Amino acid sequence: MDIFESVREICEKAKKASVNVRCADGSVRDKFLSEFAFLLLHKKDELISANAKDVEEAEKSGLSRAMLDRLTLTEARLEALSEGVKKLCTLSDPLGGGEVFKRPNGMEIKKIKVPLGVVGVIFEARPNVCADIAALCIKSGNCAVLRGGKECINTNLAIEALAKNALGSAGLPEDSVQVIPFTQREGANALMQMRGYVDVLIPRGGKGLIKSVTESSKVPVIETGAGNCHIYVHSDADTDKALSIIENAKVSRPSVCNAIETVLVSRDIADDFLPRLKDVFDRSFVEIRGCEKTRAIIDCAQAGNEDWETEYNDLICAVGVVDSEEAAIAHINRYSTAHSEAIITESRSAAEMFTSLVDSACVYVNASTRFTDGGEFGFGAEVGISTQKLHARGPMGLSALTTDKYVISGNGQIR
Amino acid sequence: MDIFESVREICEKAKKASVNVRCADGSVRDKFLSEFAFLLLHKKDELISANAKDVEEAEKSGLSRAMLDRLTLTEARLEALSEGVKKLCTLSDPLGGGEVFKRPNGMEIKKIKVPLGVVGVIFEARPNVCADIAALCIKSGNCAVLRGGKECINTNLAIEALAKNALGSAGLPEDSVQVIPFTQREGANALMQMRGYVDVLIPRGGKGLIKSVTESSKVPVIETGAGNCHIYVHSDADTDKALSIIENAKVSRPSVCNAIETVLVSRDIADDFLPRLKDVFDRSFVEIRGCEKTRAIIDCAQAGNEDWETEYNDLICAVGVVDSEEAAIAHINRYSTAHSEAIITESRSAAEMFTSLVDSACVYVNASTRFTDGGEFGFGAEVGISTQKLHARGPMGLSALTTDKYVISGNGQIR
């Protein structure tokens, strides 16, 4: 049997299982979560030994140190993973509820939250995503079809086995969580064709992955995680605040999507501010790539057009001097991935102009972009950070995995 | 200049204009609506004479009578159109508002409703859609790029001229409403490639149009309007109610998406019920296409597999006898376009099983599917009826043309 047909069968089984998961009581879905959390902890030796095979292969094939680090499961990481899954039990059920409205003809319309059905996820060499998403999907009444990077296939299959074990204990169909066992590109390509079986596809990973999925998928996609984020230092900024926020947003965790990639500085304060910014960046080994006007004030590399477009995910920062707030906003709306941007200013009107004209999911005044995160927003769980406008925008809680259904009760009404 | 490049320029202008419309006060957007409503009425001669050209062409090219009827603008229709646009003024502004939550670190997070930006619509030979959508888009702070069927190009351009006139009076950019003047297929194809300029594409029309847009569009799509709707007559049905509801759902307006196409009858009552159903359908000249079991009871044509899949939009109805409620639900979930389905039953448990297991946007108990409509649901305005699960499902009010934005205010918070 070819890969396409095998993937189709996997998705068909998921669709069939989704009927049971959709109708399962919240307590049954939570039972799965506590079992799964338990197994992640108590079968940690199995997971770590499956993971060791992946790590060994990856080392041989010369995977980068950062990628190897993300791939590796340790006891501490499994504890955190298990803790995260267990915590989902404490969150309220995202299904059901809803408004009820009565129509003049006596019909009652109830708007309820129902699961999307089958959620497909394509991710890279991060086995924690596999366990995380499986748990988020079942909590929200969905089935999961998971296609991870080839580097973590053994780990993913071991996680799948535990999930199936936990599904069995909770009385849910084992097909509710499935890992696509094919590491060839065809596995991902087939998944993108499964319109009719798969209700939504979420790519979790870098820009290349997201681009290829949005361009090729026949299944509706939720784009997540591309973060070319900006901070604009306005002429009325408290520059101490500005420096501390910029340092935090660039340096505290440069590899993540809510870290900044570009700082724009008002020309009115550039002479004074840029040398101080350079001191801060030098201390943290951040390479500056500046525009012409920046380079007239501080010593740094030249920023080309591609720098304004790049999500470095590294200790590099593009720096530009802008003539006006309008110019800063135009730059951001042109180059941003519409994830998170901040203005540093003590001027209320400048802040209002920025927050109303910048067309991004999260727009900050005098705070670090690093707060764009489901946990930091108080959502309890995070499915990802959507950078699109449809369905979900910004940090996605469990409700992003649900849709609406109208149930209308009458006693013979006709129109 | 080629069509692709011209369409790109149109969309670029729309994107630029969208900044102004987004920031315009609700009263400014309502000013446009009252001006536009006024012009639709007071320039009706211009519209009707532009429309006459289209109708003449269409008659020559042999357009069907039903299509010709939809294409034709009359004084009465323009009055209704103008009335509809004016009514939008009375609806509350779908923008702004939203929840505010404070985080433990003192940051305030405000979740507000903002416009999507640029809404593209591809529609067929129905000029009222052109005026309707332009009004709905501006009311919700969006710009509209409209590509209608070639049969109504003169009418659409006349409507566009009035819209631009009204935009000018309200102080909004004229590029906020644009009709693509190219009637070749390339015009629509180009619009589907405008990711980055156009935020959402809504196909309004038949199954063929919707399929071609969902398969080819690089811009995110909201599918609307495909309605292969079902009524299931359960063994515990009040059969008088069942007949009256079926007659209403099939006959009152067979050409619309919320009309039914298939009736499924429980085998327990089929012997008694089907002859009565045949009487009702015969009286209204509805052709029955039945399954084997149906044909053993009443005289009718044979239903083939394609009948279960077909949205007739005509006085034809497929009829099937099913062995159980499970079989009815399985049939519906297999063949339905997930628009609207109804069960007729006096059994509470049968109703509950049906409403929880049928995976459609609107599920009815003892009422006609014809109520699936923004106006009937009390939404005040209708953008369309979404048959997809992401972003919007079922009748879409103005909020379907908005997205969320988080505005976060701090005083130097870092993570």
PDB file of C-alpha atoms in Angstrom, chain B residues 295-403:
ATOM      1  CA  ARG B 295     -40.166   2.119  -4.415  1.00  0.00           C
ATOM      2  CA  ALA B 296     -41.615  -1.032  -2.822  1.00  0.00           C
ATOM      3  CA  ILE B 297     -44.182   1.225  -1.124  1.00  0.00           C
ATOM      4  CA  ILE B 298     -44.824   4.098  -3.528  1.00  0.00           C
ATOM      5  CA  ASP B 299     -44.455   4.598  -7.229  1.00  0.00           C
ATOM      6  CA  CYS B 300     -41.486   6.869  -8.012  1.00  0.00           C
ATOM      7  CA  ALA B 301     -38.239   7.168  -9.950  1.00  0.00           C
ATOM      8  CA  GLN B 302     -35.150   5.281  -8.789  1.00  0.00           C
ATOM      9  CA  ALA B 303     -32.588   7.229  -6.705  1.00  0.00           C
ATOM     10  CA  GLY B 304     -28.974   6.605  -7.682  1.00  0.00           C
ATOM     11  CA  ASN B 305     -25.947   7.398  -5.569  1.00  0.00           C
ATOM     12  CA  GLU B 306     -25.616  10.801  -7.222  1.00  0.00           C
ATOM     13  CA  ASP B 307     -29.095  11.722  -5.966  1.00  0.00           C
ATOM     14  CA  TRP B 308     -27.968  11.528  -2.338  1.00  0.00           C
ATOM     15  CA  GLU B 309     -25.168  13.933  -3.206  1.00  0.00           C
ATOM     16  CA  THR B 310     -27.161  16.420  -5.233  1.00  0.00           C
ATOM     17  CA  GLU B 311     -28.397  19.848  -4.219  1.00  0.00           C
ATOM     18  CA  TYR B 312     -31.271  19.947  -6.737  1.00  0.00           C
ATOM     19  CA  ASN B 313     -32.407  23.500  -5.958  1.00  0.00           C
ATOM     20  CA  ASP B 314     -35.517  22.391  -7.765  1.00  0.00           C
ATOM     21  CA  LEU B 315     -38.827  20.581  -7.249  1.00  0.00           C
ATOM     22  CA  ILE B 316     -37.135  17.201  -6.906  1.00  0.00           C
ATOM     23  CA  CYS B 317     -36.658  15.278  -3.666  1.00  0.00           C
ATOM     24  CA  ALA B 318     -34.677  12.135  -2.879  1.00  0.00           C
ATOM     25  CA  VAL B 319     -36.471   9.816  -0.445  1.00  0.00           C
ATOM     26  CA  GLY B 320     -34.869   6.982   1.498  1.00  0.00           C
ATOM     27  CA  VAL B 321     -36.144   4.454   4.014  1.00  0.00           C
ATOM     28  CA  VAL B 322     -33.727   3.843   6.894  1.00  0.00           C
ATOM     29  CA  ASP B 323     -33.599   0.960   9.363  1.00  0.00           C
ATOM     30  CA  SER B 324     -32.621   3.017  12.391  1.00  0.00           C
ATOM     31  CA  GLU B 325     -31.791   6.482  13.645  1.00  0.00           C
ATOM     32  CA  GLU B 326     -28.102   5.520  13.528  1.00  0.00           C
ATOM     33  CA  ALA B 327     -28.495   4.753   9.818  1.00  0.00           C
ATOM     34  CA  ALA B 328     -30.179   8.107   9.221  1.00  0.00           C
ATOM     35  CA  ILE B 329     -27.396   9.943  11.037  1.00  0.00           C
ATOM     36  CA  ALA B 330     -24.713   8.010   9.146  1.00  0.00           C
ATOM     37  CA  HIS B 331     -26.401   8.854   5.831  1.00  0.00           C
ATOM     38  CA  ILE B 332     -26.575  12.544   6.730  1.00  0.00           C
ATOM     39  CA  ASN B 333     -23.005  12.804   7.963  1.00  0.00           C
ATOM     40  CA  ARG B 334     -21.856  11.115   4.764  1.00  0.00           C
ATOM     41  CA  TYR B 335     -23.805  13.080   2.138  1.00  0.00           C
ATOM     42  CA  SER B 336     -24.679  16.382   3.768  1.00  0.00           C
ATOM     43  CA  THR B 337     -22.880  19.664   3.082  1.00  0.00           C
ATOM     44  CA  ALA B 338     -23.211  20.257   6.858  1.00  0.00           C
ATOM     45  CA  HIS B 339     -25.608  23.177   6.392  1.00  0.00           C
ATOM     46  CA  SER B 340     -28.996  22.290   8.012  1.00  0.00           C
ATOM     47  CA  GLU B 341     -30.768  19.055   8.961  1.00  0.00           C
ATOM     48  CA  ALA B 342     -33.924  18.293  10.921  1.00  0.00           C
ATOM     49  CA  ILE B 343     -35.415  15.404  12.847  1.00  0.00           C
ATOM     50  CA  ILE B 344     -39.164  15.118  13.294  1.00  0.00           C
ATOM     51  CA  THR B 345     -39.853  13.233  16.510  1.00  0.00           C
ATOM     52  CA  GLU B 346     -41.776  13.426  19.757  1.00  0.00           C
ATOM     53  CA  SER B 347     -39.034  11.418  21.481  1.00  0.00           C
ATOM     54  CA  ARG B 348     -36.692  13.498  23.582  1.00  0.00           C
ATOM     55  CA  SER B 349     -33.924  10.904  23.523  1.00  0.00           C
ATOM     56  CA  ALA B 350     -34.120  10.505  19.730  1.00  0.00           C
ATOM     57  CA  ALA B 351     -33.891  14.284  19.377  1.00  0.00           C
ATOM     58  CA  GLU B 352     -30.891  14.440  21.689  1.00  0.00           C
ATOM     59  CA  MET B 353     -29.088  11.686  19.823  1.00  0.00           C
ATOM     60  CA  PHE B 354     -29.736  13.435  16.509  1.00  0.00           C
ATOM     61  CA  THR B 355     -28.630  16.885  17.633  1.00  0.00           C
ATOM     62  CA  SER B 356     -25.476  15.592  19.250  1.00  0.00           C
ATOM     63  CA  LEU B 357     -24.369  13.218  16.470  1.00  0.00           C
ATOM     64  CA  VAL B 358     -25.278  15.117  13.322  1.00  0.00           C
ATOM     65  CA  ASP B 359     -22.206  17.171  12.429  1.00  0.00           C
ATOM     66  CA  SER B 360     -23.869  20.132  10.708  1.00  0.00           C
ATOM     67  CA  ALA B 361     -23.964  23.866  11.417  1.00  0.00           C
ATOM     68  CA  CYS B 362     -27.712  23.924  12.211  1.00  0.00           C
ATOM     69  CA  VAL B 363     -29.611  20.935  13.562  1.00  0.00           C
ATOM     70  CA  TYR B 364     -33.383  21.230  14.026  1.00  0.00           C
ATOM     71  CA  VAL B 365     -35.954  19.340  16.036  1.00  0.00           C
ATOM     72  CA  ASN B 366     -39.515  19.665  14.711  1.00  0.00           C
ATOM     73  CA  ALA B 367     -38.970  22.802  12.655  1.00  0.00           C
ATOM     74  CA  SER B 368     -38.269  23.653   9.036  1.00  0.00           C
ATOM     75  CA  THR B 369     -34.667  23.972   7.805  1.00  0.00           C
ATOM     76  CA  ARG B 370     -35.802  27.117   5.974  1.00  0.00           C
ATOM     77  CA  PHE B 371     -35.103  29.096   9.173  1.00  0.00           C
ATOM     78  CA  THR B 372     -31.332  28.931   8.636  1.00  0.00           C
ATOM     79  CA  ASP B 373     -30.930  32.587   7.764  1.00  0.00           C
ATOM     80  CA  GLY B 374     -29.334  35.545   9.521  1.00  0.00           C
ATOM     81  CA  GLY B 375     -32.593  37.485   9.618  1.00  0.00           C
ATOM     82  CA  GLU B 376     -34.598  34.537  10.991  1.00  0.00           C
ATOM     83  CA  PHE B 377     -31.932  33.942  13.656  1.00  0.00           C
ATOM     84  CA  GLY B 378     -32.213  37.582  14.698  1.00  0.00           C
ATOM     85  CA  PHE B 379     -28.695  38.606  13.588  1.00  0.00           C
ATOM     86  CA  GLY B 380     -29.948  41.749  11.838  1.00  0.00           C
ATOM     87  CA  ALA B 381     -27.756  41.259   8.783  1.00  0.00           C
ATOM     88  CA  GLU B 382     -26.426  38.263   6.957  1.00  0.00           C
ATOM     89  CA  VAL B 383     -23.060  37.966   5.268  1.00  0.00           C
ATOM     90  CA  GLY B 384     -23.839  34.420   4.122  1.00  0.00           C
ATOM     91  CA  ILE B 385     -24.247  30.977   5.616  1.00  0.00           C
ATOM     92  CA  SER B 386     -20.937  29.331   6.392  1.00  0.00           C
ATOM     93  CA  THR B 387     -20.700  25.595   5.852  1.00  0.00           C
ATOM     94  CA  GLN B 388     -17.177  25.366   7.224  1.00  0.00           C
ATOM     95  CA  LYS B 389     -16.060  24.929  10.783  1.00  0.00           C
ATOM     96  CA  LEU B 390     -13.295  27.523  11.030  1.00  0.00           C
ATOM     97  CA  HIS B 391     -13.922  31.218  11.809  1.00  0.00           C
ATOM     98  CA  ALA B 392     -17.684  31.253  11.330  1.00  0.00           C
ATOM     99  CA  ARG B 393     -20.315  28.534  11.119  1.00  0.00           C
ATOM    100  CA  GLY B 394     -23.952  28.793  10.088  1.00  0.00           C
ATOM    101  CA  PRO B 395     -25.605  32.176   9.468  1.00  0.00           C
ATOM    102  CA  MET B 396     -22.894  34.851   9.661  1.00  0.00           C
ATOM    103  CA  GLY B 397     -23.658  38.223  11.171  1.00  0.00           C
ATOM    104  CA  LEU B 398     -21.382  41.254  10.927  1.00  0.00           C
ATOM    105  CA  SER B 399     -18.988  39.788  13.505  1.00  0.00           C
ATOM    106  CA  ALA B 400     -17.887  37.235  10.881  1.00  0.00           C
ATOM    107  CA  LEU B 401     -16.157  40.142   9.107  1.00  0.00           C
ATOM    108  CA  THR B 402     -14.112  41.019  12.185  1.00  0.00           C
ATOM    109  CA  THR B 403     -11.134  39.533  14.008  1.00  0.00           C
TER     110      THR B 403
END
